[in-house]
C-alpha atoms as one frame of an Amber mdcrd trajectory, in Angstrom:
protein
 -45.945  79.366 -61.385 -46.534  78.828 -65.086 -49.691  80.870 -65.639 -50.341
  79.182 -68.982 -52.096  76.586 -66.870 -55.450  77.458 -65.263 -55.748  77.613
 -61.516 -56.967  74.454 -59.784 -59.928  76.485 -58.615 -61.054  76.959 -62.231
 -61.207  73.262 -63.033 -64.714  71.831 -63.407 -65.893  69.152 -60.994 -62.858
  69.686 -58.762 -63.351  70.374 -55.071 -60.147  70.981 -53.149 -60.918  71.360
 -49.431 -58.539  73.342 -47.289 -58.505  70.539 -44.751 -59.661  66.912 -44.764
 -62.322  67.177 -41.422 -57.264  40.103 -70.599 -57.686  39.173 -71.194 -56.339
  36.435 -68.934 -57.403  33.372 -67.030 -58.101  33.866 -63.386 -55.501  32.429
 -61.060 -56.535  30.644 -57.904 -56.361  33.021 -54.925 -53.566  32.504 -52.418
 -54.401  30.368 -49.395 -55.783  32.229 -46.405 -55.287  31.357 -42.790 -58.415
  33.280 -41.786 -61.521  34.385 -43.613 -61.423  37.824 -45.280 -63.967  39.253
 -42.841 -62.268  38.033 -39.685 -60.921  40.718 -37.331 -57.549  39.015 -37.174
 -55.037  39.878 -39.893 -54.534  37.308 -42.614 -51.183  35.659 -43.163 -49.825
  34.435 -46.478 -46.479  33.227 -47.766 -44.422  35.786 -49.723 -44.135  33.307
 -52.597 -47.907  33.450 -53.128 -47.887  37.255 -53.258 -44.652  38.105 -55.078
 -44.825  36.016 -58.220 -42.289  37.693 -60.514 -38.790  39.076 -60.193 -40.171
  42.543 -60.925 -42.771  42.306 -58.152 -40.060  41.195 -55.759 -37.878  44.148
 -56.749 -40.756  46.604 -56.241 -41.603  45.069 -52.865 -37.961  45.245 -51.844
 -37.820  48.915 -52.806 -40.864  49.828 -50.701 -39.830  47.595 -47.795 -36.599
  49.591 -47.526 -38.051  53.006 -48.384 -37.871  55.609 -45.616 -38.044  58.717
 -47.767 -38.630  61.932 -45.770 -41.041  63.109 -48.474 -43.415  60.385 -47.258
 -42.553  60.184 -43.572 -42.076  63.846 -42.640 -45.286  64.857 -44.352 -47.170
  62.053 -42.608 -45.751  63.103 -39.251 -47.795  66.325 -39.517 -51.029  64.600
 -38.466 -50.388  60.854 -38.660 -51.861  60.387 -42.142 -49.121  58.802 -44.218
 -49.693  59.114 -47.954 -47.788  57.820 -50.959 -49.105  60.217 -53.564 -48.875
  63.843 -54.640 -51.017  66.900 -54.025 -53.430  69.189 -55.847 -54.579  72.761
 -55.458 -52.946  76.174 -55.118 -50.572  76.410 -52.197 -50.788  79.123 -49.577
 -48.049  81.691 -50.402 -47.513  82.289 -46.680 -45.694  78.939 -46.580 -42.782
  80.709 -48.269 -42.986  83.799 -46.089 -42.253  84.502 -42.455 -39.268  83.519
 -40.290 -36.589  81.589 -42.147 -36.084  79.152 -39.256 -39.673  77.861 -39.602
 -39.946  78.129 -43.390 -39.330  74.466 -44.139 -41.787  73.300 -41.486 -44.450
  75.525 -43.058 -43.715  74.076 -46.496 -43.943  70.516 -45.140 -47.342  71.242
 -43.579 -48.613  72.826 -46.786 -47.395  69.937 -48.956 -49.210  67.549 -46.641
 -52.395  69.616 -46.845 -52.264  69.354 -50.652 -51.717  65.580 -50.363 -54.791
  65.148 -48.211 -56.772  67.442 -50.525 -55.932  65.058 -53.373 -57.186  62.090
 -51.363 -60.365  63.977 -50.511 -61.059  64.619 -54.195 -60.616  60.913 -54.908
 -63.029  59.996 -52.108 -65.543  62.545 -53.431 -65.777  60.487 -56.619 -66.640
  57.248 -54.814 -70.157  58.615 -54.454 -72.484  57.471 -51.698 -71.055  54.780
 -49.437 -73.055  53.386 -46.498 -71.461  52.378 -43.185 -72.440  48.744 -43.826
 -70.574  48.643 -47.135 -66.936  47.899 -47.825 -64.107  49.664 -49.673 -60.746
  48.490 -51.014 -57.587  50.615 -51.209 -55.480  48.824 -53.831 -51.787  49.606
 -53.466 -52.463  51.287 -50.126 -48.942  52.354 -49.191 -48.830  53.386 -45.549
 -52.597  53.659 -45.470 -53.501  57.335 -45.105 -56.329  57.317 -47.654 -57.944
  54.269 -46.029 -58.033  56.078 -42.688 -59.654  59.084 -44.360 -62.248  56.882
 -46.103 -63.264  55.248 -42.831 -63.528  58.635 -41.118 -65.757  59.929 -43.910
 -68.025  56.927 -44.546 -67.803  54.929 -41.307 -67.445  51.715 -43.303 -64.950
  48.864 -43.377 -61.874  49.574 -45.481 -59.331  46.993 -46.588 -55.943  47.950
 -47.946 -53.534  45.723 -49.866 -49.838  46.155 -50.586 -46.999  43.899 -51.717
 -44.783  45.601 -49.140 -44.950  43.827 -45.792 -43.271  46.821 -44.172 -46.023
  49.132 -45.429 -48.741  46.740 -44.271 -47.250  46.477 -40.776 -46.833  50.244
 -40.531 -50.390  50.917 -41.719 -51.955  48.398 -39.323 -50.092  50.027 -36.452
 -51.485  53.433 -37.465 -55.029  51.997 -37.526 -54.450  50.523 -34.066 -53.187
  53.854 -32.707 -56.285  55.611 -34.053 -58.609  53.003 -32.561 -60.045  51.905
 -35.929 -58.296  48.552 -36.369 -61.670  46.826 -36.232 -62.741  48.704 -39.370
 -59.502  49.475 -41.239 -57.329  46.471 -42.047 -54.295  46.148 -44.252 -53.202
  42.936 -45.929 -49.983  41.674 -47.499 -51.521  40.832 -50.859 -50.985  41.286
 -54.572 -53.628  43.636 -55.961 -53.719  41.581 -59.164 -54.948  38.565 -57.203
 -55.991  39.500 -53.686 -57.960  36.433 -52.637 -60.589  38.792 -51.201 -64.235
  37.883 -51.839 -66.071  38.363 -55.124 -68.602  41.203 -55.352 -67.923  42.330
 -51.787 -66.843  45.933 -52.380 -68.920  49.006 -53.105 -65.829  50.955 -54.066
 -62.214  50.344 -55.013 -59.473  52.842 -55.756 -55.897  53.058 -56.939 -54.063
  56.217 -55.989 -50.873  56.412 -58.058 -50.188  52.676 -57.989 -51.368  51.444
 -61.416 -48.008  52.115 -63.086 -46.610  48.990 -61.429 -49.013  46.469 -62.985
 -50.721  45.279 -66.161 -53.971  47.234 -66.462 -56.015  44.431 -68.024 -55.133
  42.087 -65.160 -55.754  44.789 -62.580 -59.167  45.823 -63.881 -60.264  42.204
 -64.271 -59.530  41.673 -60.579 -61.260  44.894 -59.583 -64.322  43.979 -61.654
 -64.464  40.620 -59.870 -64.366  42.227 -56.443 -66.782  45.106 -57.120 -70.489
  44.749 -56.495 -72.702  45.384 -59.508 -73.014  49.153 -59.822 -69.982  49.664
 -57.588 -67.539  52.465 -58.261 -63.859  52.349 -59.210 -61.682  55.472 -58.986
 -58.102  55.928 -60.115 -55.776  58.909 -59.928 -52.683  58.370 -62.016 -49.988
  59.910 -64.131 -50.122  58.723 -67.734 -48.193  59.692 -70.815 -49.854  61.492
 -73.695 -50.455  59.180 -76.670 -50.663  62.188 -78.982 -47.006  63.047 -78.421
 -45.963  59.597 -79.642 -44.571  57.644 -76.700 -42.720  58.408 -73.502 -40.884
  61.693 -73.451 -37.428  61.978 -71.916 -38.960  63.495 -68.784 -41.503  60.666
 -68.411 -38.727  58.091 -68.866 -36.806  59.745 -66.036 -39.858  59.387 -63.773
 -40.107  55.686 -64.680 -36.447  55.196 -63.842 -36.712  57.054 -60.539 -39.608
  54.936 -59.248 -38.836  51.636 -61.032 -42.262  51.779 -62.641 -43.821  51.581
 -66.107 -46.067  54.560 -66.814 -48.952  53.656 -69.123 -50.325  55.690 -72.010
 -53.586  57.502 -71.356 -55.500  55.329 -73.863 -54.541  52.093 -72.078 -56.757
  52.969 -69.106 -59.891  53.287 -71.200 -59.151  50.171 -73.265 -58.602  48.052
 -70.157 -61.712  49.430 -68.456 -63.875  48.727 -71.496 -62.579  45.153 -71.616
 -63.619  44.562 -68.008 -67.058  46.115 -67.627 -65.900  49.392 -66.099 -67.706
  52.371 -67.646 -66.135  55.814 -67.074 -68.557  58.291 -65.495 -66.144  61.139
 -64.755 -62.759  62.011 -66.213 -61.022  64.985 -64.605 -57.734  66.408 -65.848
 -55.796  67.305 -62.705 -52.597  68.253 -64.529 -52.792  71.998 -63.913 -53.971
  71.401 -60.358 -50.897  69.372 -59.397 -48.250  71.749 -60.745 -48.298  74.038
 -57.657 -47.545  71.032 -55.447 -44.421  70.246 -57.473 -43.341  73.880 -57.548
 -43.566  74.057 -53.766 -41.925  70.684 -53.218 -38.960  71.760 -55.361 -38.305
  74.500 -52.767 -38.427  72.142 -49.772 -35.944  70.042 -47.835 -37.736  66.865
 -49.011 -37.050  67.449 -52.710 -35.697  64.256 -54.296 -34.565  65.467 -57.706
 -37.602  64.088 -59.537 -39.423  67.423 -59.274 -37.894  68.809 -62.462 -38.932
  65.836 -64.671 -42.493  66.074 -63.343 -42.727  69.813 -63.960 -41.138  69.501
 -67.401 -43.425  66.648 -68.460 -46.574  68.403 -67.246 -45.686  71.745 -68.797
 -44.682  70.322 -72.173 -47.878  68.252 -72.331 -46.221  64.829 -72.563 -47.649
  63.728 -69.208 -51.131  64.037 -67.738 -52.466  63.672 -64.206 -55.939  62.144
 -64.487 -58.802  61.077 -62.260 -61.124  58.481 -63.785 -64.260  57.301 -61.988
 -65.993  54.280 -63.502 -69.034  52.176 -62.644 -69.032  48.371 -62.626 -71.697
  47.018 -64.996
């Protein structure tokens, strides 16, 4: 581990539990076959969700994706995430019998993933059971399940991948929470979900696929006054003068477009979202990548992430903002 970075435990305002226990004109929302609050799942035409060639290519990528780094980690306890982890890993994951070493690493990587989701949920603040949350770019839905377990409220997730939506709804059904946790095939830039209906909205590593001004305008529309928006994202360091080679390799790997750090604050300010907490998670995520690089689920993108974080060209940030 590069000890030039502080331990995750030394970061202020960061709780990492060991376990989880523009500037644009609004488009008309896509037609809905049921109301947003109905128990039945909504159904929309792909052409109303996937409006550009890029969106179609991203959806196609995630519809086909069966990466072990997402599936094997989710198999540990049935919480399937599409994000990375934070916190120091338990060294015992690398010790003990060789035949069980990889299984221990997989379990530890998944623990760090869920710890990251818990930190995000911490920053949503107080949420009552009668309120509603939105997981924008929900992936296979693990964070939505965790939010419902914590707050007891209704949680909606949206994704442009029909395969992810179907998978996530099946997980909610298996857990017996399908009446409270529902996933929708929708575009998070224009969900068609009701105005002012959500106490909290989050993006967990999904903002690099969209225009931030459009995204935050839609979130501001959907949030209740005083509601909370939380994002965890990788962003490149404006001070270094553009994307580094390592950041460009991450973009290429995931077919995304990583934004500069400043773009988040500009787009929030333009849409009535006032940052309340900004937490630099960069040092806290490095152990996850160091451990993942030693696992059977390594994909080759570990080195660009570690290089970018260590050289300071890339930051891993949490921003919590209130809707005013």
